[in-house]
Short mmCIF file of C-alpha atoms and ligand atoms in Angstrom, two decimals:
data_model
loop_
_atom_site.label_atom_id
_atom_site.label_comp_id
_atom_site.label_asym_id
_atom_site.label_seq_id
_atom_site.Cartn_x
_atom_site.Cartn_y
_atom_site.Cartn_z
CA MET A 246 0.11 -0.11 0.11
CA ALA A 247 1.41 3.53 -0.89
CA PRO A 248 2.06 5.37 2.35
CA HIS A 249 -0.88 7.80 1.39
CA ALA A 250 -2.70 5.43 0.81
CA GLU A 251 -1.79 3.41 3.64
CA ILE A 252 -2.48 7.15 6.14
CA GLN A 253 -5.86 7.30 4.31
CA GLN A 254 -6.64 3.97 5.71
CA ARG A 255 -5.25 4.83 9.28
CA VAL A 256 -7.15 8.09 9.47
CA LYS A 257 -10.66 6.51 7.87
CA GLN A 258 -10.87 4.03 10.31
CA GLN A 259 -9.97 6.31 13.36
CA PHE A 260 -12.44 8.65 12.09
CA ILE A 261 -15.24 6.24 11.76
CA SER A 262 -14.14 4.23 15.13
CA SER A 263 -14.44 7.81 16.92
CA GLY A 264 -17.37 8.02 16.76
CA LEU A 265 -17.81 11.45 16.45
CA ALA A 266 -20.68 13.35 14.33
CA VAL A 267 -20.16 14.68 11.55
CA ALA A 268 -21.81 17.48 11.52
CA ASP A 269 -19.73 17.97 15.40
CA PHE A 270 -16.79 16.96 13.70
CA ILE A 271 -16.77 19.38 10.84
CA HIS A 272 -17.69 22.19 12.89
CA ARG A 273 -14.33 21.92 14.46
CA TYR A 274 -12.16 21.96 12.21
CA PRO A 275 -11.33 24.00 9.77
CA ARG A 276 -12.83 24.22 6.05
CA ARG A 277 -9.08 22.42 3.81
CA ILE A 278 -8.85 19.38 6.55
CA THR A 279 -12.70 18.60 6.13
CA ALA A 280 -12.35 18.75 2.19
CA THR A 281 -9.55 16.93 2.95
CA LEU A 282 -11.76 14.50 4.47
CA ALA A 283 -14.14 14.02 2.51
CA LEU A 284 -11.76 13.01 -0.19
CA LEU A 285 -10.19 10.84 2.28
CA MET A 286 -13.18 9.36 3.01
CA LEU A 287 -13.84 8.70 -0.92
CA GLY A 288 -15.06 5.10 -1.24
CA SER A 289 -15.93 4.62 1.83
CA ALA A 290 -19.78 3.66 2.71
CA SER A 291 -19.61 4.92 6.18
CA GLY A 292 -18.66 8.84 4.85
CA ALA A 293 -20.67 8.67 1.65
CA PHE A 294 -23.44 11.84 2.84
CA ALA A 295 -20.21 14.09 4.02
CA VAL A 296 -18.44 13.31 0.47
CA ALA A 297 -21.39 14.43 -1.01
CA LYS A 298 -21.23 17.50 0.34
CA LEU A 299 -17.49 18.03 0.65
CA ALA A 300 -15.39 16.69 -2.30
CA PRO A 301 -16.86 18.52 -5.32
CA ALA A 302 -15.38 17.47 -8.39
CA VAL A 303 -12.55 20.05 -8.74
CA PRO A 304 -12.21 21.30 -5.31
CA ALA A 305 -11.72 24.57 -4.20
CA GLU A 306 -8.30 24.55 -2.37
CA PRO A 307 -5.74 22.59 -3.27
CA ILE A 308 -5.91 19.71 -1.37
CA ARG A 309 -3.17 18.14 1.06
CA LEU A 310 -1.99 14.56 2.60
CA VAL A 311 0.91 13.84 4.76
CA SER A 312 2.82 11.01 2.86
CA GLU A 313 4.78 9.80 5.44
CA ASP A 314 4.26 7.40 8.33
CA VAL A 315 2.08 8.51 11.36
CA ALA A 316 1.56 6.63 14.75
CA LEU A 317 -2.20 6.26 15.47
CA ALA A 318 -1.85 8.88 17.24
CA PRO A 319 -5.36 10.66 18.65
CA LEU A 320 -7.40 12.45 15.66
CA THR A 321 -7.30 16.40 16.85
CA ALA A 322 -3.41 15.15 16.50
CA GLN A 323 -3.18 13.47 13.63
CA LEU A 324 -5.06 16.93 12.09
CA ASP A 325 -3.04 19.54 13.21
CA GLN A 326 -0.21 16.86 10.86
CA LEU A 327 -2.21 17.10 7.87
CA ASP A 328 -2.82 20.33 8.40
CA SER A 329 1.10 21.66 8.84
CA HIS A 330 3.11 19.44 6.24
CA SER A 331 2.86 19.13 3.09
CA PHE A 332 5.32 16.58 0.87
CA THR A 333 3.53 15.39 -2.05
CA LEU A 334 0.87 17.85 -2.99
CA TYR A 335 -2.71 16.95 -4.56
CA HIS A 336 -4.27 19.25 -7.41
CA SER A 337 -7.14 19.00 -9.41
CA ALA A 338 -8.22 21.15 -12.59
CA ARG A 339 -10.30 20.38 -15.36
CA THR A 340 -9.37 20.23 -19.22
CA GLN A 341 -10.35 23.82 -20.59
CA VAL A 342 -11.07 24.35 -24.64
CA ALA A 343 -7.57 25.49 -26.29
CA ASP A 344 -5.34 23.76 -23.05
CA SER A 345 -1.94 23.43 -23.82
CA PRO A 346 0.26 21.39 -21.97
CA ALA A 347 1.65 24.50 -20.17
CA SER A 348 -1.51 25.74 -19.46
CA LEU A 349 -2.64 22.45 -18.05
CA LEU A 350 -0.27 21.80 -15.94
CA GLU A 351 0.15 25.28 -14.35
CA ARG A 352 -3.66 25.32 -13.14
CA LEU A 353 -2.24 21.69 -11.56
CA GLY A 354 -0.09 24.22 -9.85
CA ILE A 355 3.03 22.67 -11.12
CA ALA A 356 6.22 24.19 -13.40
CA ASP A 357 8.18 21.14 -14.50
CA PRO A 358 9.46 21.87 -18.27
CA GLN A 359 10.20 17.58 -18.82
CA ALA A 360 6.98 17.01 -17.74
CA SER A 361 5.78 19.89 -20.31
CA ALA A 362 7.47 18.50 -23.37
CA PHE A 363 6.15 14.83 -22.30
CA LEU A 364 2.91 15.76 -22.61
CA ARG A 365 3.47 17.87 -26.30
CA ARG A 366 5.46 14.30 -27.85
CA ASP A 367 3.29 11.75 -26.52
CA LYS A 368 -0.51 10.99 -28.13
CA VAL A 369 -1.77 8.74 -25.98
CA ALA A 370 -1.78 12.18 -23.30
CA ARG A 371 -2.12 14.99 -26.16
CA ASP A 372 -5.65 12.36 -26.50
CA ALA A 373 -6.80 11.82 -23.43
CA LEU A 374 -6.30 15.77 -21.68
CA PHE A 375 -5.87 18.31 -25.51
CA SER A 376 -8.48 16.45 -28.11
CA ARG A 377 -11.22 17.61 -29.25
CA GLY A 378 -14.09 17.01 -27.20
CA ALA A 379 -11.61 16.43 -23.83
CA ALA A 380 -12.02 19.62 -22.54
CA GLY A 381 -13.97 19.47 -19.06
CA ARG A 382 -12.86 16.55 -18.28
CA VAL A 383 -10.97 16.85 -13.81
CA VAL A 384 -7.25 16.33 -14.23
CA SER A 385 -6.04 15.22 -11.16
CA ALA A 386 -2.43 15.49 -10.33
CA GLU A 387 -0.04 14.51 -7.79
CA ALA A 388 3.63 16.51 -7.30
CA ASP A 389 6.59 16.98 -5.22
CA ASP A 390 7.36 20.26 -2.74
CA GLN A 391 9.90 21.09 -6.52
CA GLN A 392 6.46 21.30 -8.45
CA ASN A 393 7.72 18.16 -10.04
CA LEU A 394 5.20 16.01 -11.69
CA LYS A 395 4.87 12.75 -9.87
CA GLN A 396 1.84 11.84 -11.96
CA LEU A 397 -1.26 12.29 -13.41
CA THR A 398 -4.53 10.87 -13.85
CA VAL A 399 -7.51 11.68 -16.25
CA ARG A 400 -10.94 9.60 -16.43
CA TRP A 401 -13.49 9.72 -19.24
CA LEU A 402 -16.41 8.42 -20.35
CA ASP A 403 -16.04 5.55 -22.96
CA ALA A 404 -17.67 6.96 -25.87
CA SER A 405 -18.84 3.71 -27.22
CA ASP A 406 -19.86 1.59 -23.59
CA ASN A 407 -21.98 4.28 -21.09
CA THR A 408 -21.43 1.55 -18.29
CA ARG A 409 -17.08 2.01 -18.75
CA PHE A 410 -15.20 4.19 -18.57
CA ASN A 411 -11.57 4.84 -19.89
CA ARG A 412 -8.39 6.28 -17.26
CA LEU A 413 -4.95 8.23 -18.26
CA VAL A 414 -2.04 7.36 -16.06
CA VAL A 415 1.23 10.05 -16.42
CA GLU A 416 4.09 8.00 -14.45
CA LYS A 417 7.29 9.45 -13.72
CA ALA A 418 9.20 6.67 -13.62
CA ALA A 419 13.94 6.09 -12.96
CA GLU A 420 14.02 6.45 -17.31
CA GLY A 421 11.16 9.04 -17.91
CA PHE A 422 7.90 9.51 -18.22
CA THR A 423 5.41 6.91 -19.44
CA ALA A 424 1.73 7.19 -20.52
CA LYS A 425 -0.42 4.33 -20.60
CA VAL A 426 -4.70 4.06 -21.00
CA ASP A 427 -7.15 1.27 -19.18
CA SER A 428 -10.15 1.02 -18.46
CA GLY A 429 -13.06 -0.17 -16.52
CA ALA A 430 -16.66 -0.63 -15.16
CA LEU A 431 -18.43 3.06 -14.23
CA VAL A 432 -19.72 2.32 -10.50
CA PRO A 433 -23.66 2.93 -9.57
CA ALA A 434 -23.66 5.05 -6.90
CA GLU A 435 -26.21 7.68 -5.09
CA ARG A 436 -25.49 10.97 -4.21
CA LEU A 437 -27.34 13.37 -1.80
CA ALA A 438 -27.73 17.01 -1.72
CA SER A 439 -29.89 19.50 -0.41
CA GLY A 440 -29.51 23.71 -0.59
CA VAL A 441 -31.77 26.63 -1.03
CA VAL A 442 -33.41 27.45 -4.36
CA GLY A 443 -31.41 30.85 -6.33
CA GLN A 444 -32.21 33.27 -8.30
CA ASP A 445 -33.18 32.06 -11.00
CA ALA A 446 -34.96 29.01 -10.57
CA LEU A 447 -32.64 26.34 -12.03
CA THR A 448 -29.81 27.56 -10.14
CA VAL A 449 -28.97 26.17 -6.51
CA THR A 450 -27.11 28.16 -4.49
CA GLY A 451 -24.75 27.13 -1.64
CA ASP A 452 -21.66 24.88 -1.91
CA THR A 453 -23.84 21.64 -2.96
CA HIS A 454 -21.89 21.69 -6.72
CA LEU A 455 -25.37 20.27 -8.13
CA PRO A 456 -24.67 19.21 -11.59
CA ALA A 457 -27.73 21.15 -14.07
CA ASP A 458 -29.24 18.40 -15.50
CA VAL A 459 -29.78 17.11 -11.51
CA THR A 460 -31.36 21.25 -10.57
CA HIS A 461 -32.85 20.43 -14.24
CA GLN A 462 -34.54 17.51 -13.43
CA LEU A 463 -35.77 19.07 -9.50
CA SER A 464 -37.55 21.89 -11.67
CA ASP A 465 -39.78 19.30 -13.50
CA ILE A 466 -40.78 16.88 -11.24
CA PHE A 467 -41.78 20.16 -8.83
CA SER A 468 -43.89 21.43 -12.06
CA ASN A 469 -47.63 20.22 -12.64
CA GLY A 470 -46.53 18.02 -15.61
CA PRO A 471 -44.68 18.12 -18.74
CA GLY A 472 -43.92 21.40 -20.52
CA THR A 473 -45.72 22.85 -17.55
CA LYS A 474 -43.66 25.76 -15.26
CA SER A 475 -41.91 25.17 -12.70
CA ASN A 476 -43.45 25.41 -8.60
CA VAL A 477 -39.56 25.37 -8.17
CA ARG A 478 -38.69 28.94 -7.11
CA LYS A 479 -36.35 30.97 -5.28
CA GLY A 480 -35.59 30.59 -1.16
CA ASP A 481 -37.02 26.98 -1.26
CA ARG A 482 -35.18 25.21 0.40
CA PHE A 483 -34.52 21.21 -1.11
CA ALA A 484 -32.89 18.17 -0.22
CA LEU A 485 -32.60 15.55 -2.76
CA VAL A 486 -30.92 12.24 -3.71
CA TYR A 487 -29.63 11.05 -7.48
CA GLN A 488 -27.96 8.00 -9.60
CA VAL A 489 -24.30 8.95 -10.27
CA TRP A 490 -21.87 6.27 -12.23
CA GLU A 491 -18.52 6.60 -10.18
CA ALA A 492 -15.05 5.94 -11.98
CA ASP A 493 -12.81 5.67 -9.50
CA GLY A 494 -15.08 8.14 -6.70
CA GLU A 495 -15.74 10.40 -9.79
CA VAL A 496 -18.90 11.34 -10.69
CA LEU A 497 -18.25 11.20 -14.68
CA ARG A 498 -22.53 10.03 -15.65
CA VAL A 499 -24.58 12.03 -13.29
CA GLY A 500 -28.89 10.20 -13.64
CA ARG A 501 -32.00 10.28 -12.13
CA VAL A 502 -32.61 11.93 -9.29
CA LEU A 503 -34.48 9.21 -6.44
CA SER A 504 -36.28 11.38 -4.52
CA ALA A 505 -36.43 14.72 -3.96
CA GLU A 506 -37.85 17.16 -0.68
CA LEU A 507 -38.60 21.07 -1.30
CA THR A 508 -39.93 22.56 1.66
CA ALA A 509 -41.61 26.18 0.68
CA GLY A 510 -43.94 28.65 2.51
CA GLY A 511 -43.86 26.09 5.53
CA LYS A 512 -44.93 23.77 3.49
CA THR A 513 -42.61 20.16 2.30
CA GLN A 514 -43.87 18.19 -1.10
CA HIS A 515 -42.10 14.92 -1.19
CA ALA A 516 -41.67 13.24 -4.58
CA VAL A 517 -40.53 9.38 -4.66
CA TRP A 518 -38.75 7.92 -7.59
CA PHE A 519 -40.59 4.00 -8.29
CA ALA A 520 -41.01 1.97 -11.45
CA ASP A 521 -43.97 0.15 -11.02
CA LYS A 522 -43.36 -3.23 -11.84
CA GLY A 523 -47.34 -4.12 -11.96
CA SER A 524 -50.20 -3.14 -14.38
CA ARG A 525 -48.36 -0.36 -16.46
CA GLY A 526 -44.86 -2.80 -17.20
CA ASP A 527 -42.36 -1.02 -15.88
CA ARG A 528 -43.23 2.66 -16.10
CA GLY A 529 -41.33 5.09 -13.80
CA ASP A 530 -43.28 8.25 -12.21
CA TYR A 531 -42.39 11.13 -9.50
CA TYR A 532 -44.51 9.82 -6.74
CA ALA A 533 -45.99 11.79 -3.40
CA LEU A 534 -45.27 9.45 -0.12
CA GLY A 535 -49.19 8.50 0.37
CA GLY A 536 -48.56 6.68 -3.30
CA GLU A 537 -50.23 9.44 -5.47
CA SER A 538 -48.69 10.73 -8.59
CA LEU A 539 -47.61 14.31 -8.80
CA TYR A 540 -47.90 14.62 -12.49
CA LYS A 541 -51.47 16.49 -11.78
CA PRO A 542 -53.58 16.02 -15.33
CA ARG A 543 -53.78 19.88 -17.28
CA TYR A 544 -57.50 20.35 -15.91
CA ASP A 545 -59.57 18.56 -13.33
CA LEU A 546 -62.34 17.12 -13.42
CA PRO A 547 -65.44 19.25 -13.61
CA LEU A 548 -67.40 17.51 -11.62
CA GLY A 549 -67.09 14.91 -9.08
CA LYS A 550 -68.19 11.75 -11.24
CA LEU A 551 -68.26 11.69 -15.32
CA ARG A 552 -70.62 10.48 -17.54
CA ILE A 553 -71.43 11.64 -20.79
CA THR A 554 -74.53 11.31 -22.17
CA SER A 555 -73.77 13.36 -25.28
CA GLY A 556 -70.45 14.01 -27.28
CA PHE A 557 -68.40 16.41 -29.16
CA GLY A 558 -69.43 17.41 -33.11
CA LEU A 559 -72.70 16.33 -35.53
CA ARG A 560 -75.97 15.75 -33.66
CA VAL A 561 -78.92 15.39 -34.12
CA HIS A 562 -79.65 18.19 -31.10
CA PRO A 563 -82.83 15.96 -28.93
CA VAL A 564 -84.85 19.43 -28.49
CA ALA A 565 -84.64 21.16 -32.16
CA GLY A 566 -84.42 17.97 -34.10
CA ALA A 567 -81.96 18.70 -36.11
CA THR A 568 -78.28 18.34 -37.01
CA ARG A 569 -76.16 19.88 -35.59
CA HIS A 570 -72.92 20.61 -34.72
CA HIS A 571 -72.34 19.89 -30.62
CA GLU A 572 -69.73 21.91 -29.11
CA GLY A 573 -69.43 20.45 -26.23
CA VAL A 574 -69.91 16.77 -24.14
CA ASP A 575 -72.94 16.92 -22.13
CA LEU A 576 -72.45 15.55 -18.53
CA ALA A 577 -75.64 13.64 -16.39
CA ALA A 578 -75.72 14.67 -13.07
CA PRO A 579 -78.01 14.98 -10.00
CA ARG A 580 -79.78 18.93 -10.38
CA GLY A 581 -77.66 20.83 -7.23
CA THR A 582 -75.01 18.38 -8.12
CA PRO A 583 -72.07 21.37 -7.25
CA VAL A 584 -69.43 22.21 -10.32
CA HIS A 585 -66.26 22.83 -10.33
CA ALA A 586 -63.66 24.67 -12.13
CA VAL A 587 -61.12 22.48 -14.03
CA ALA A 588 -58.27 24.67 -13.35
CA ASP A 589 -57.18 27.89 -12.04
CA GLY A 590 -58.29 31.34 -14.30
CA ARG A 591 -61.02 34.49 -14.90
CA VAL A 592 -64.75 34.37 -15.44
CA GLU A 593 -65.19 35.97 -18.69
CA PHE A 594 -68.74 35.68 -18.20
CA ALA A 595 -71.31 34.56 -16.10
CA GLY A 596 -75.56 35.15 -16.23
CA VAL A 597 -77.38 33.83 -19.05
CA GLN A 598 -76.72 33.19 -22.71
CA HIS A 599 -79.79 32.00 -24.70
CA GLY A 600 -80.02 27.91 -25.87
CA TYR A 601 -77.42 27.67 -23.05
CA GLY A 602 -79.12 29.08 -19.44
CA ASN A 603 -77.04 30.17 -17.16
CA VAL A 604 -73.53 30.21 -18.38
CA VAL A 605 -69.95 30.70 -17.18
CA TYR A 606 -67.01 31.33 -19.10
CA VAL A 607 -63.92 31.23 -17.48
CA GLN A 608 -60.56 31.83 -19.32
CA HIS A 609 -57.47 29.93 -18.34
CA ALA A 610 -54.53 31.49 -16.41
CA ASP A 611 -52.82 30.49 -20.60
CA GLY A 612 -54.80 33.04 -22.10
CA ARG A 613 -55.36 30.57 -24.42
CA ASP A 614 -58.21 28.47 -23.06
CA THR A 615 -61.81 28.66 -22.11
CA THR A 616 -64.09 26.47 -20.84
CA VAL A 617 -67.34 26.91 -20.77
CA TYR A 618 -70.30 25.16 -17.95
CA GLY A 619 -73.40 25.88 -19.24
CA HIS A 620 -77.63 24.87 -18.08
CA LEU A 621 -76.22 25.88 -14.72
CA SER A 622 -79.39 26.27 -11.66
CA ARG A 623 -77.45 28.26 -9.59
CA ILE A 624 -74.36 30.35 -10.41
CA ASP A 625 -71.20 31.47 -7.73
CA VAL A 626 -69.11 33.27 -9.21
CA LYS A 627 -69.26 36.49 -10.58
CA MET A 628 -67.89 38.25 -13.94
CA ASN A 629 -63.98 39.17 -14.05
CA GLN A 630 -63.81 36.97 -10.71
CA ARG A 631 -60.50 35.12 -10.16
CA ILE A 632 -60.58 31.56 -9.56
CA THR A 633 -59.10 28.57 -8.55
CA ARG A 634 -59.18 24.93 -9.64
CA GLY A 635 -61.62 22.66 -8.38
CA GLU A 636 -63.61 25.87 -7.04
CA GLN A 637 -67.54 25.78 -7.27
CA ILE A 638 -68.55 27.43 -9.90
CA GLY A 639 -72.76 27.00 -9.16
CA THR A 640 -74.63 23.45 -9.94
CA VAL A 641 -76.06 21.45 -12.39
CA GLY A 642 -80.13 22.46 -13.63
CA SER A 643 -81.55 22.55 -16.57
CA THR A 644 -81.59 26.21 -17.33
CA GLY A 645 -82.16 26.97 -21.38
CA ILE A 646 -82.49 24.85 -23.63
CA ALA A 647 -82.30 21.28 -22.23
CA THR A 648 -84.48 18.24 -22.08
CA GLY A 649 -83.09 17.46 -18.38
CA PRO A 650 -80.80 18.41 -15.17
CA HIS A 651 -77.21 17.70 -16.92
CA LEU A 652 -73.92 20.17 -17.29
CA HIS A 653 -72.81 20.93 -20.93
CA PHE A 654 -68.84 21.36 -21.12
CA GLU A 655 -67.00 23.22 -24.22
CA LEU A 656 -63.09 23.64 -23.60
CA ARG A 657 -62.02 25.87 -26.42
CA VAL A 658 -59.24 26.82 -27.47
CA ASN A 659 -57.99 30.10 -28.60
CA GLY A 660 -61.85 30.28 -29.32
CA SER A 661 -62.20 27.38 -30.94
CA PRO A 662 -64.41 24.57 -29.63
CA ILE A 663 -62.29 21.05 -29.53
CA ASN A 664 -63.15 17.71 -28.31
CA PRO A 665 -62.85 18.05 -24.46
CA SER A 666 -63.17 13.84 -24.29
CA PRO A 667 -59.59 13.41 -24.27
CA VAL A 668 -58.94 16.04 -21.47
CA LEU A 669 -61.79 14.58 -19.14
CA ALA A 670 -60.14 10.95 -20.00
CA GLU A 671 -56.43 12.13 -19.01
CA ALA A 672 -58.43 14.41 -15.40
CA GLN A 673 -60.11 10.61 -15.03
CA THR A 674 -57.29 8.57 -14.87
CA ASP A 675 -56.06 6.99 -11.50
CA THR A 676 -52.28 7.62 -11.76
CA ALA A 677 -51.83 6.48 -8.20
CA VAL A 678 -49.62 3.88 -7.35
CA PRO A 679 -51.29 0.00 -8.02
CA GLY A 680 -52.84 -1.43 -4.83
CA VAL A 681 -50.15 -4.20 -5.94
CA SER A 682 -47.19 -2.49 -5.92
CA ARG A 683 -48.01 -0.25 -2.47
CA ALA A 684 -45.46 -2.87 0.09
CA ALA A 685 -42.74 -2.36 -2.41
CA PHE A 686 -43.54 1.56 -2.54
CA ALA A 687 -43.48 2.20 0.90
CA GLU A 688 -40.47 0.24 1.29
CA GLN A 689 -38.54 2.49 -1.01
CA SER A 690 -40.25 5.73 0.28
CA ALA A 691 -39.18 5.28 3.84
CA ALA A 692 -35.70 4.41 2.57
CA MET A 693 -35.67 7.41 0.93
CA LEU A 694 -37.09 9.66 4.02
CA GLY A 695 -34.27 8.29 5.13
CA GLN A 696 -31.48 9.99 2.89
CA LEU A 697 -33.11 12.44 2.83
CA ALA A 698 -32.87 13.72 6.60
CA ILE A 699 -29.63 13.13 6.15
CA ALA A 700 -29.18 14.84 2.64
CA ASP A 701 -31.10 17.37 4.60
CA GLN A 702 -28.18 18.15 7.48
CA LEU A 703 -25.97 18.49 4.51
CA ARG A 704 -28.02 21.91 3.37
CA PRO A 705 -24.90 25.10 3.07
CA GLY A 706 -24.43 26.73 6.64
CA GLY A 707 -25.48 23.61 8.73
CA PHE A 708 -21.45 23.60 8.85
CA GLU A 709 -19.32 25.62 9.12
ZN1 ZN B 1066 -74.79 19.90 -24.70
#
């Protein structure tokens, strides 16, 4: 075992056996040491949560480790040593577009003309570090205290197999530098993070180093459905667990958000990804803790129960007897049944119109759609009133031209009536976790809650 690997092992063991609470521990030591420890703990399952916050892909500050043998002294003494000695220097930097060996080595804190010449000359190293498409890779380097390169490593995804990665290692040997590329299997892992949503809903403040893809997912999860506006707002607090694929502890691929918690205005929402193996095949979805789908249909039902007695389109009018275009659907319900607005909006019209009887027009928030509710026995809203989804706007009746009590419901898009049946069918779909999968879901969501609670403690400011 290399000396630094050995001390890494020892400090890790002592850290774990010391039983210090992580938060308490990190509170007592400066940033540099916590970053060092985070690195030490890479690969340790029990340290995974510390890593989640404290080991960004590119450390903000140089990380130093002692590469001498240290007797097992009290933890605090070891940490003092870690902080005050520097034999091997460890640096990380990302490759950039138009990088040269000189510019990369400079960012890595290395001043070594031989190393620079080697990186210019060696095709294997050049391809891995400076070719098209190589920008953005994390390079880690070890140097001696004369700033001479000892070892340099870079890892990247295999372009043809996304379960594998490639690794370049440049090493100094007696006869000069060598460069070697090998490959390995990516290891799936989970990362925890928490923070506060920043100015732009997609920017996350704090020290969490969330990949952009994860913040986009978070924003989508807490929206009303695909393509709708997110409910994630500035100042909201979040915690989440997401899947990654690692190469030697470095995240090379980011996967799905597995669970998330959003606290806004004192209200906390949860989302748990669950792939249902039951009736709907392997399709996965995000669910609230109770098993309800987080995806809200665009519109709710206007009535508690849906029974269409007359569809949209050409029909023989039941009263007039002639063939006419039916501009909506007729929904059967007893007189006096409450009628609800299918979505947020503004009352465009509330009153009597020939044929429709007592009728309410609601213009919806997007300004594009209007819904119409006809033959009402009573109207409960006023013109221009702002109403919310599910709010009662009146009751079922048979005013206007109607053979009996029913709700005439229309959906108009840019003023033209369209068939509302698909929208009503969607509103009616039960999207909750099916009964057969409930036990599996309950188990998974309980585990996720535990992880979210840990993630929550990683909130910026909670440590230092
Ligand atoms: Zn009708």
